[in-house]
CSV table of C-alpha atoms and ligand atoms in Angstrom, one decimal:
chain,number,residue,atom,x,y,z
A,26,UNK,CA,36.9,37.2,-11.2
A,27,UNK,CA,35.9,39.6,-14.1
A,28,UNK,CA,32.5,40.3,-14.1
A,29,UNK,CA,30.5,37.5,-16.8
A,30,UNK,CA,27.4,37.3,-18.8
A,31,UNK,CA,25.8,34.5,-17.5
A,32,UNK,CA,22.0,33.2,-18.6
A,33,UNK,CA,20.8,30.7,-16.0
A,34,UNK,CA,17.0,30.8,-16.7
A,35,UNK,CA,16.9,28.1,-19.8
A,36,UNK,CA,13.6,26.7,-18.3
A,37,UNK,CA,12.3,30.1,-19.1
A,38,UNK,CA,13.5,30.4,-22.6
A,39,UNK,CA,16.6,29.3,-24.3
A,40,UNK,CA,18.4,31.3,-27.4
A,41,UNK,CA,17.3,30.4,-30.9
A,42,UNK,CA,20.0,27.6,-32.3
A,43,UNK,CA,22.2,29.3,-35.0
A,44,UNK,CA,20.9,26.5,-37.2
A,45,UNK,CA,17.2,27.2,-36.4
A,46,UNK,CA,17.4,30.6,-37.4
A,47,UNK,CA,19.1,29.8,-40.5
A,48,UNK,CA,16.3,27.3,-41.2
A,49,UNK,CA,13.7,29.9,-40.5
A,50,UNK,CA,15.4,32.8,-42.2
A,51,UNK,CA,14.2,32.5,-46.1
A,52,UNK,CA,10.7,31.4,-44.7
A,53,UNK,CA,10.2,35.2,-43.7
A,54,UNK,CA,12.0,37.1,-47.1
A,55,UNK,CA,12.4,34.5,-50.4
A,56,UNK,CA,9.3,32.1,-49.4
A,57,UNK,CA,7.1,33.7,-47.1
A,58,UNK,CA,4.2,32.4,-49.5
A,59,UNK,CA,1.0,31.0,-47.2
A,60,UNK,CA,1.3,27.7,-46.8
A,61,UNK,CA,-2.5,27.0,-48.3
A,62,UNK,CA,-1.4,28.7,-51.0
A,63,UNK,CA,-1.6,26.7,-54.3
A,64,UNK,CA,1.2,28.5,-56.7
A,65,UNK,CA,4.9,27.8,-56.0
A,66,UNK,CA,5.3,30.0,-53.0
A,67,UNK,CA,2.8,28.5,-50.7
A,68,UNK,CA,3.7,24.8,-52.0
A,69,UNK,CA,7.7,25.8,-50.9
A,70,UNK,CA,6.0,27.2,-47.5
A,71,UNK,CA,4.0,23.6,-47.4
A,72,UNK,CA,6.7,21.5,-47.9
A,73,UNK,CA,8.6,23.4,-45.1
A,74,UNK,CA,5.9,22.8,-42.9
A,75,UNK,CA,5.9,18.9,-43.8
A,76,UNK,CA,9.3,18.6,-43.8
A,77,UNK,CA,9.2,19.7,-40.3
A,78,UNK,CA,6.1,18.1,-38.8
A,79,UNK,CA,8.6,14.7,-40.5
A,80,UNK,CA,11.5,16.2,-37.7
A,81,UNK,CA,8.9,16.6,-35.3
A,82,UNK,CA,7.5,13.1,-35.7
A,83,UNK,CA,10.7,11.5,-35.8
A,84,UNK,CA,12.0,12.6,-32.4
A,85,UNK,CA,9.5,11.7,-30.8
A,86,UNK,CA,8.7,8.3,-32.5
A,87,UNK,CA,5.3,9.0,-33.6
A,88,UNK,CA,3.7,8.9,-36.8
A,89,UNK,CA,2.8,12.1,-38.8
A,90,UNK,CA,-0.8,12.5,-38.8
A,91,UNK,CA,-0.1,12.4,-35.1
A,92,UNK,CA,0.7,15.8,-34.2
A,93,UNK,CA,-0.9,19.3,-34.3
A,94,UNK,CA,1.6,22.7,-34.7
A,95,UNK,CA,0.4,25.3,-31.6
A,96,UNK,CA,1.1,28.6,-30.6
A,97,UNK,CA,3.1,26.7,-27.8
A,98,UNK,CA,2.6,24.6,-24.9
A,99,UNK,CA,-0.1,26.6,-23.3
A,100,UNK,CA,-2.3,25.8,-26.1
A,101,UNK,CA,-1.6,22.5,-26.7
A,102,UNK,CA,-2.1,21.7,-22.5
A,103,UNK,CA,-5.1,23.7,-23.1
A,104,UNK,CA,-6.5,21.6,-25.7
A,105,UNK,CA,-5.4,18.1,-24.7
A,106,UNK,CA,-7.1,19.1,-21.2
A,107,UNK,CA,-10.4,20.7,-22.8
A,108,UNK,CA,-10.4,17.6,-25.9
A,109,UNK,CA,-10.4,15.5,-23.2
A,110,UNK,CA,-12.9,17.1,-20.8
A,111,UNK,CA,-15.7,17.2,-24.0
A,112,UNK,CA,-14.8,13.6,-24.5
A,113,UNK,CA,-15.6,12.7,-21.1
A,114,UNK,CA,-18.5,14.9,-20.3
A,115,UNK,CA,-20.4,12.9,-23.7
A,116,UNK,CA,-20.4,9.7,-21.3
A,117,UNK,CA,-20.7,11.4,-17.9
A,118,UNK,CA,-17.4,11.0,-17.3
A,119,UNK,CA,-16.5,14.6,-15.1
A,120,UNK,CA,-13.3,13.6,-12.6
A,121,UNK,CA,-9.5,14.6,-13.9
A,122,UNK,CA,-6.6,13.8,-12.3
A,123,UNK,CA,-3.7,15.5,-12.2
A,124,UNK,CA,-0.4,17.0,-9.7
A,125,UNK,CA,-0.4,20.0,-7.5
A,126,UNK,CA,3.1,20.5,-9.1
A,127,UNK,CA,1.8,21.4,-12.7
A,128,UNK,CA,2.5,24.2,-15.2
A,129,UNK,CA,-0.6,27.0,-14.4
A,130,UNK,CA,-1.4,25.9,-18.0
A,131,UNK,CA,-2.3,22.4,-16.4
A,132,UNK,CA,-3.4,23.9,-13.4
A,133,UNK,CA,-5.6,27.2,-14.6
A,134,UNK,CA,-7.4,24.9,-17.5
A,135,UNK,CA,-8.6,22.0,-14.6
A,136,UNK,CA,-9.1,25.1,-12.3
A,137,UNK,CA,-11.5,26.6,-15.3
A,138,UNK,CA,-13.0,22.8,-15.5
A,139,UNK,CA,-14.0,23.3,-12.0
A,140,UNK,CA,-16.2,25.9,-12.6
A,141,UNK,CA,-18.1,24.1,-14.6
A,142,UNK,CA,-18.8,20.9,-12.7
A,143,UNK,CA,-15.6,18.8,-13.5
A,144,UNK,CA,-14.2,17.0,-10.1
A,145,UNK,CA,-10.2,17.8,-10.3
A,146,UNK,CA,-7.8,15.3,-8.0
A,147,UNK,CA,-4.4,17.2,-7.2
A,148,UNK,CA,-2.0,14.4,-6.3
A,149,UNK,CA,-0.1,15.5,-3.8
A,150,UNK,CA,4.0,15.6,-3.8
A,151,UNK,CA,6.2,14.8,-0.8
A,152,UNK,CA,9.6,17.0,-0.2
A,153,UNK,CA,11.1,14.9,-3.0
A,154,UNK,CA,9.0,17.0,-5.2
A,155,UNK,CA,8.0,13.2,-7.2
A,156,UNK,CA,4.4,12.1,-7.7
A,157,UNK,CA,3.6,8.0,-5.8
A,158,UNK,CA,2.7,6.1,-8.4
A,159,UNK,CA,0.4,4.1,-6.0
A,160,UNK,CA,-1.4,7.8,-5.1
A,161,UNK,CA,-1.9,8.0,-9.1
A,162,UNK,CA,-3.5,4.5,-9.4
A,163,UNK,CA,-6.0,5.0,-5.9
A,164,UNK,CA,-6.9,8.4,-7.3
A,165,UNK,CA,-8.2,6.2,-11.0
A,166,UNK,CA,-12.2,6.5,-10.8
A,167,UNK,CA,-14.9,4.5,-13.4
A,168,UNK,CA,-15.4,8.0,-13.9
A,169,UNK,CA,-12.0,9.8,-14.8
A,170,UNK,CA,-11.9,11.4,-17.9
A,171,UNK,CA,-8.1,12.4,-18.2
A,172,UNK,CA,-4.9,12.1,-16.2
A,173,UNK,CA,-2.2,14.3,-17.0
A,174,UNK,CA,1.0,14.8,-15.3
A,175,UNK,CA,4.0,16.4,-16.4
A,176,UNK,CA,7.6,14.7,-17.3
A,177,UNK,CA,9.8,17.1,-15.9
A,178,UNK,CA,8.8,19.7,-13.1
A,179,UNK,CA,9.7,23.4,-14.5
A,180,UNK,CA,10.7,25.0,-11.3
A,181,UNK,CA,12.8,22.0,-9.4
A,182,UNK,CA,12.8,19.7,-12.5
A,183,UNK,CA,11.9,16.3,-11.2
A,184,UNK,CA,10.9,13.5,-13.1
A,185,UNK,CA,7.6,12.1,-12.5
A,186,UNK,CA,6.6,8.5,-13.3
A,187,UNK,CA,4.9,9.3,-16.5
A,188,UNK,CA,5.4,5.4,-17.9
A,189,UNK,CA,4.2,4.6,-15.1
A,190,UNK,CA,1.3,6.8,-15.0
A,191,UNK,CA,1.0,5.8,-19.2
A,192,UNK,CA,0.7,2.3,-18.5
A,193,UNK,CA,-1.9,2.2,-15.5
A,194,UNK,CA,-4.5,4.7,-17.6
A,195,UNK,CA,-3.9,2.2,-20.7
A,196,UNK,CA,-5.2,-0.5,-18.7
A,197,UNK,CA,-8.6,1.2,-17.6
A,198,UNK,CA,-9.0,3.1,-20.7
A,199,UNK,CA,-8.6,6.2,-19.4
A,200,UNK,CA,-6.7,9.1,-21.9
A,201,UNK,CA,-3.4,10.1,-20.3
A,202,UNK,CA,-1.6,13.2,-21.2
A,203,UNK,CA,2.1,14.7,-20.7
A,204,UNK,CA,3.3,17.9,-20.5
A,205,UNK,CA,7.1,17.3,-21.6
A,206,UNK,CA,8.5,20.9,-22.2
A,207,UNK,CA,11.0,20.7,-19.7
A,208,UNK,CA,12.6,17.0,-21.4
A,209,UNK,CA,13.3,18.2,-24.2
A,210,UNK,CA,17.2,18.2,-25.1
A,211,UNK,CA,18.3,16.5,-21.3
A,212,UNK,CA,16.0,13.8,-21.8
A,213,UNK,CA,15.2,11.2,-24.9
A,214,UNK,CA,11.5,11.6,-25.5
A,215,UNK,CA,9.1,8.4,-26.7
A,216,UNK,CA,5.5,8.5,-27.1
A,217,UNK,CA,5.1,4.9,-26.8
A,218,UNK,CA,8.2,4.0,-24.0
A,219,UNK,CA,5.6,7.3,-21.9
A,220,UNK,CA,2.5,5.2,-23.0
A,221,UNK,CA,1.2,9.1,-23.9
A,222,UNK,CA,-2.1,9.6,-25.8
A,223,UNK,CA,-1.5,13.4,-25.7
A,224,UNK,CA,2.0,15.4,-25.1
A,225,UNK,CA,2.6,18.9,-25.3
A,226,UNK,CA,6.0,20.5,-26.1
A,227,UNK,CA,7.0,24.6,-26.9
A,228,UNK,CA,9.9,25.5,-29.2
A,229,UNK,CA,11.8,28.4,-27.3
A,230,UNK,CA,12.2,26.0,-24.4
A,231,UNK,CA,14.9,24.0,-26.6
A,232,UNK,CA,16.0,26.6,-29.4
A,233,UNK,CA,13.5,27.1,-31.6
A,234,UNK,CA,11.3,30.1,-31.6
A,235,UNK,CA,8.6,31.5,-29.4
A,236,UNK,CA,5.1,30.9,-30.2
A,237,UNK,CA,5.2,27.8,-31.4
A,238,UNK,CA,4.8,24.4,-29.8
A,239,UNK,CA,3.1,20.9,-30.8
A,240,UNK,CA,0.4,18.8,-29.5
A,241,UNK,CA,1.0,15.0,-30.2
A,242,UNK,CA,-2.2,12.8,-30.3
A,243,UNK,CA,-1.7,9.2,-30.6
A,244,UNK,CA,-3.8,8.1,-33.5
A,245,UNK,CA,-7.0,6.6,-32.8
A,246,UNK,CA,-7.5,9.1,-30.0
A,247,UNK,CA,-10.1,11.1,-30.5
A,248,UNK,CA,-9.5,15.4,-30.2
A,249,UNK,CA,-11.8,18.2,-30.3
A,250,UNK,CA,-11.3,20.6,-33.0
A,251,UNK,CA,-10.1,23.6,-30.8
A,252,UNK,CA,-9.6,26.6,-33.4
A,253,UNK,CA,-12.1,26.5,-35.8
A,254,UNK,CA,-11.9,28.6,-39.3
A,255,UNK,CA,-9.7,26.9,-42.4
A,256,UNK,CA,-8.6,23.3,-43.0
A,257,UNK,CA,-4.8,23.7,-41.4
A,258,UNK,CA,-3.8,21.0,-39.0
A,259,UNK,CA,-7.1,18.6,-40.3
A,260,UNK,CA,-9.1,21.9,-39.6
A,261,UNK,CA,-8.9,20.7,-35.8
A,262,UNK,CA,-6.7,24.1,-35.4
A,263,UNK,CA,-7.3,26.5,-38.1
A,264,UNK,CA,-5.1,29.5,-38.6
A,265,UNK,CA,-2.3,30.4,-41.3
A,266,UNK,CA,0.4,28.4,-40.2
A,267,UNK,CA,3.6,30.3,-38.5
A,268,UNK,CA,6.0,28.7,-41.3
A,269,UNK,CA,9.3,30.2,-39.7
A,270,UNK,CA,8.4,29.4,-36.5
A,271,UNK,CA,7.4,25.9,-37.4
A,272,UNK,CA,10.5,25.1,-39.7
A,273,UNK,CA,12.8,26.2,-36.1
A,274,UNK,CA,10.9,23.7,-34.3
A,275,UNK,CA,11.8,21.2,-36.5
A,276,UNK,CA,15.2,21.8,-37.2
A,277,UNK,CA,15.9,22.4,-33.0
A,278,UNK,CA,14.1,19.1,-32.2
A,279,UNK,CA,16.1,17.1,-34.5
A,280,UNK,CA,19.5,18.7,-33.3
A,281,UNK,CA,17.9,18.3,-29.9
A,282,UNK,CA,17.1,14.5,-30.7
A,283,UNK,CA,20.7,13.9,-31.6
A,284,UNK,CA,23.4,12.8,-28.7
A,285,UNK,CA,21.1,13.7,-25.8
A,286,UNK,CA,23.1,11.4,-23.3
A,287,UNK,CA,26.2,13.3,-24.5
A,288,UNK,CA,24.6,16.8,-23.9
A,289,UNK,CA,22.8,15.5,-20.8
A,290,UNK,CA,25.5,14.2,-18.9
A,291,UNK,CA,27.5,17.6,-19.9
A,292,UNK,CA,25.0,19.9,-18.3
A,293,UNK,CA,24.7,17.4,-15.3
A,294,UNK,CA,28.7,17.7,-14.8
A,295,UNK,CA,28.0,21.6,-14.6
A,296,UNK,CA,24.9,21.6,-12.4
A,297,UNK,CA,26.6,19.0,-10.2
A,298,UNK,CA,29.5,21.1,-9.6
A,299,UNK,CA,27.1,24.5,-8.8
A,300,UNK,CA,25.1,22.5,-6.8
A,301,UNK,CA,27.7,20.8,-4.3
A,302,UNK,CA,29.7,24.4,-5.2
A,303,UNK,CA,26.7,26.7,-3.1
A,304,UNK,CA,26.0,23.7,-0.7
A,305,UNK,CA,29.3,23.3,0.3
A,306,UNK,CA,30.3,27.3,0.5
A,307,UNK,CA,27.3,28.9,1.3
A,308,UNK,CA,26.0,27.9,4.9
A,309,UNK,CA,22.1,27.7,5.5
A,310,UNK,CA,21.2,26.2,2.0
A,311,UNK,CA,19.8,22.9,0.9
A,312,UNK,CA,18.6,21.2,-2.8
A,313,UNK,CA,14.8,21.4,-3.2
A,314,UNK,CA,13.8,18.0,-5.0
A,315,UNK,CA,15.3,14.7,-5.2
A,316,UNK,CA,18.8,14.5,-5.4
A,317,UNK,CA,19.0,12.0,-8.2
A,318,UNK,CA,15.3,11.9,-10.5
A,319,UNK,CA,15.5,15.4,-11.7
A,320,UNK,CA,16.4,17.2,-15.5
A,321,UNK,CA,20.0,17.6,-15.9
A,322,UNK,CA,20.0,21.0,-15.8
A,323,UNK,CA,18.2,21.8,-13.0
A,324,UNK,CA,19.4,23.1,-9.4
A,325,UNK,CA,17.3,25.1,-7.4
A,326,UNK,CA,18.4,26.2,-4.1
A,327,UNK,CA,16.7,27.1,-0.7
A,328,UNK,CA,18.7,29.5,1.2
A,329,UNK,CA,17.5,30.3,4.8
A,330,UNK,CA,16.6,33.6,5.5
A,331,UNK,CA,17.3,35.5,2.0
A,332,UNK,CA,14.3,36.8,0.2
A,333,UNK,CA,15.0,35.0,-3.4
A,334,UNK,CA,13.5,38.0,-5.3
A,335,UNK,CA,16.3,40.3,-3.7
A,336,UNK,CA,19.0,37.4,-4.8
A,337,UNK,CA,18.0,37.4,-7.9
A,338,UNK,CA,18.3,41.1,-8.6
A,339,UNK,CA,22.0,41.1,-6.8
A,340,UNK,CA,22.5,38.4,-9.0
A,341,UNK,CA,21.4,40.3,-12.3
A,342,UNK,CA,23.6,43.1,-11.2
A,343,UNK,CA,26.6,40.8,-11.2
A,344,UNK,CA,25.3,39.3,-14.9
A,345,UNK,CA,23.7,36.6,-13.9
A,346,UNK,CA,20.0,35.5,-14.9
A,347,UNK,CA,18.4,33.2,-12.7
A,348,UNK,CA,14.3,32.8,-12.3
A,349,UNK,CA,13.7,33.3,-8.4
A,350,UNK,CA,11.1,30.3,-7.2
A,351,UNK,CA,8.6,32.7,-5.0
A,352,UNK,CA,7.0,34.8,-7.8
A,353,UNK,CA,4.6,33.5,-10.0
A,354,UNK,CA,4.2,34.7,-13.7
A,355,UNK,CA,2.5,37.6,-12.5
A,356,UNK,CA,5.2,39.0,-10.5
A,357,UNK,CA,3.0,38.6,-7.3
A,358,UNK,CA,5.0,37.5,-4.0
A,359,UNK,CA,3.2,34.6,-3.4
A,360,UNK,CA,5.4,31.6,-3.2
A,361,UNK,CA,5.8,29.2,-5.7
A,362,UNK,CA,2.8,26.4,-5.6
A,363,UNK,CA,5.3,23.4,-6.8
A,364,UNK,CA,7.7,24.2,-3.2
A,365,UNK,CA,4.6,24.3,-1.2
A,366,UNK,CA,3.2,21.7,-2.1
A,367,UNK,CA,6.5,19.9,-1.3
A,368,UNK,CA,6.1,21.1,2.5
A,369,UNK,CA,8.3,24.1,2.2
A,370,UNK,CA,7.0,27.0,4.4
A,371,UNK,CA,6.6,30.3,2.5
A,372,UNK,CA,9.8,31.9,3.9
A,373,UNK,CA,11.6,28.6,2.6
A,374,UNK,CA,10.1,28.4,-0.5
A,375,UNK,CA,10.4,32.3,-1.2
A,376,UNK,CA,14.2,32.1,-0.2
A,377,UNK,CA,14.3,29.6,-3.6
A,378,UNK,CA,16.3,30.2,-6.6
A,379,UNK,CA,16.2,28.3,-9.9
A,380,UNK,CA,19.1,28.1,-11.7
A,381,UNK,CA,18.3,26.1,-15.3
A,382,UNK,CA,22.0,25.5,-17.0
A,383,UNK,CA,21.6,23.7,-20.7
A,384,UNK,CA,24.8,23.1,-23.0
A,385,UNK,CA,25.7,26.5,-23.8
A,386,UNK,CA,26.8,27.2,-19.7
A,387,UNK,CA,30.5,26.5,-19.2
A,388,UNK,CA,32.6,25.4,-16.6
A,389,UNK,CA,33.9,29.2,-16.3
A,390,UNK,CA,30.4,30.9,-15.9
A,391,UNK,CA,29.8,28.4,-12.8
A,392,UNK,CA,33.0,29.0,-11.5
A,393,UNK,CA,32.3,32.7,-11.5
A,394,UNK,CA,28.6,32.1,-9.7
A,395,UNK,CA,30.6,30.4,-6.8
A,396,UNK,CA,32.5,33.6,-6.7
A,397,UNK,CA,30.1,35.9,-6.0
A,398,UNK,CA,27.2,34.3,-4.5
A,399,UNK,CA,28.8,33.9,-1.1
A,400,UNK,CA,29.4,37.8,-0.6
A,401,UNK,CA,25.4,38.5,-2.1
A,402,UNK,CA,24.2,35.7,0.2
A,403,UNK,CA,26.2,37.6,3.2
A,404,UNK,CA,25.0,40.4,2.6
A,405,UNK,CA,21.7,40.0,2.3
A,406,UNK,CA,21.5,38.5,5.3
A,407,UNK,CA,22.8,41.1,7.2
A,408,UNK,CA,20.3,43.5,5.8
B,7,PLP,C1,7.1,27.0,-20.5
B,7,PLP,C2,6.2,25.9,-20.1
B,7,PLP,C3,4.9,25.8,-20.6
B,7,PLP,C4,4.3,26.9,-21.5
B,7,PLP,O1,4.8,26.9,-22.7
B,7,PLP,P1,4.6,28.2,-23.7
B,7,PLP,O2,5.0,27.7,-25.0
B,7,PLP,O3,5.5,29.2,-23.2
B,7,PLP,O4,3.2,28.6,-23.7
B,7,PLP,C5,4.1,24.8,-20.2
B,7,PLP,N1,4.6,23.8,-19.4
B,7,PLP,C6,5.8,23.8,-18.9
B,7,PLP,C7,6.3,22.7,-18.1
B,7,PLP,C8,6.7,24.9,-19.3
B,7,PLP,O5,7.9,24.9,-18.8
């Protein structure tokens, strides 16, 4: 086959929507008044802003005064985490529970916790790479400020019984927060069907644009101011507020909200077919996660004996961007914590590749991976 383009890293960032960046667009040259601004610019930039936060609020079923615009889902994990921490030291309350499989902004903020006297519970995963919802309710202390666990696993993109997770905190009062970033687009997001009293979500992972994300607090829940300075977002997190990005956010999530079982089961029919494609061609590989809970777009691949790092530069030579599972953000070789923690020994887990397909891949680009991924794999084995 002719050599292709092919971007197969959309759980690291996905391309601005045409339509975002239309939205955005007169928000940074005709109206790029301050949004506290009281003369006709700045109310144009503040009605943008509103207009989104109604997007916002409507995909997710909240209500407005229930969410917060962030510089993205690192801060608003930060903040539900920290919010809740404050809350709980007031009355004692110092134990957090949480996964071994969570974003470092999950992880890093409890880690941080630690240091100052907080007592952190990392549920463990099995291979299936999904949280027991019986290890979530034994781990449930008089004492537990918080539990957060993600919806959708970044790296192999399994779904973890947040409902179930919801519902259990609800009935001991404990807050419960969800990191959803991966959901959004494969997956139709509820506050109330996740029984959430925090969520986070980040606007480049579905088509909006970097640096901005949201924190959703269900209302009666009480936050922590975590910027302090003007009166933006109920002066709980002060700062001029980023009208283009915001206005992509909205506009994405509301496209993003629209025929998700549609677009989900399309980028399922395309990760299916890569998935049973490498499994069935390539000898020595097998599917990290569960087979069936998992994001539509997600396939992430152990192959025995390849270094993934090595794959995934013969794979960019050939066009193809994939996100190899065995280097963290730094670009250190230590392997991946999520396939650890799901048993896989460090060669295993750093012979892991992440392919994240959304509704932009074709039937053509994974046709063309199957073409040259056998050969790379051969070869690098013979190394
Ligand atoms: C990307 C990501 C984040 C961080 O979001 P940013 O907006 O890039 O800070 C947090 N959690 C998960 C699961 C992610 O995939």
């Amino acid at each position: 086959m002719q050599k292709m383009n092919v971007y197969a890293d959309n759980a690291a960032t996905t391309r601005v929507s045409r339509e975002a960046l239309d939205a955005a667009m007169p928000y940074f040259t005709e109206d790029f008044g301050n949004a506290a601004s009281s003369h006709s610019k700045g109310m144009s930039a503040a009605k943008a802003v509103l207009d989104a936060r109604a997007k916002t609020v409507a995909a997710l079923g909240a209500k407005v005064g229930e969410i917060y615009f962030t510089s993205g889902a690192t801060e608003s994990d930060n903040w539900a985490i920290m919010s809740a921490a404050a809350l709980g030291e007031k009355s004692g309350k110092r134990h957090i529970v949480t996964t071994a499989i969570e974003h470092h902004a999950v992880l890093n903020t409890c880690k941080a916790l630690e240091k100052k006297g907080f007592e952190v519970t990392y549920l463990p995963v099995g291979s299936s790479g999904i949280v027991d919802t019986e290890d979530i309710k034994n781990a449930l202390r008089d004492d537990t400020c918080l539990v957060s666990i993600m919806l959708a696993n970044n790296e192999v993109g399994t779904l973890q019984p947040v409902s179930q997770a919801g519902a259990l905190c609800r009935e001991r009062g404990i807050l419960f927060h969800t990191d959803a970033v991966q959901a959004v687009g494969q997956m139709k997001i509820n506050v109330d069907e996740l029984c959430a009293d925090m969520l986070s979500l980040s606007g480049h992972k579905f088509h909006a644009m970097k640096g901005v994300g949201v924190l959703y607090v269900r209302s009666g829940t009480e936050l922590v101011s975590f910027i302090h300075g003007g009166e933006q977002e109920k002066g709980r997190r002060a700062g001029t507020h980023n009208v283009p990005a915001i206005v992509s956010l909205g506009t994405a999530i509301a496209q993003m909200s629209k025929d998700t079982d549609k677009r989900s089961s399309y980028i399922k029919s395309l990760s299916d077919r890569l998935a049973h494609g490498i499994l069935h061609k390539v000898p020595g590989t097998h599917l990290n996660g569960d087979r069936e809970k998992r994001l539509a777009g997600n396939v992430n691949i152990c192959f025995d004996g390849v270094e993934g790092e090595s794959l995934l530069m013969m794979l960019d030579m050939k066009g193809i961007c994939v996100s190899s599972g065995s280097a963290c953000a730094s670009g250190s070789l230590e392997p991946s914590h999520v396939l650890t923690a799901m048993g896989l020994d460090r060669a295993k887990a750093r012979g892991s590749i992440r392919f994240s397909l959304n509704e932009e891949n074709t039937g053509e680009e994974i046709e063309y991976i199957l073409s040259v991924l056998p050969e790379i794999i051969d070869k690098l084995r013979h190394i």
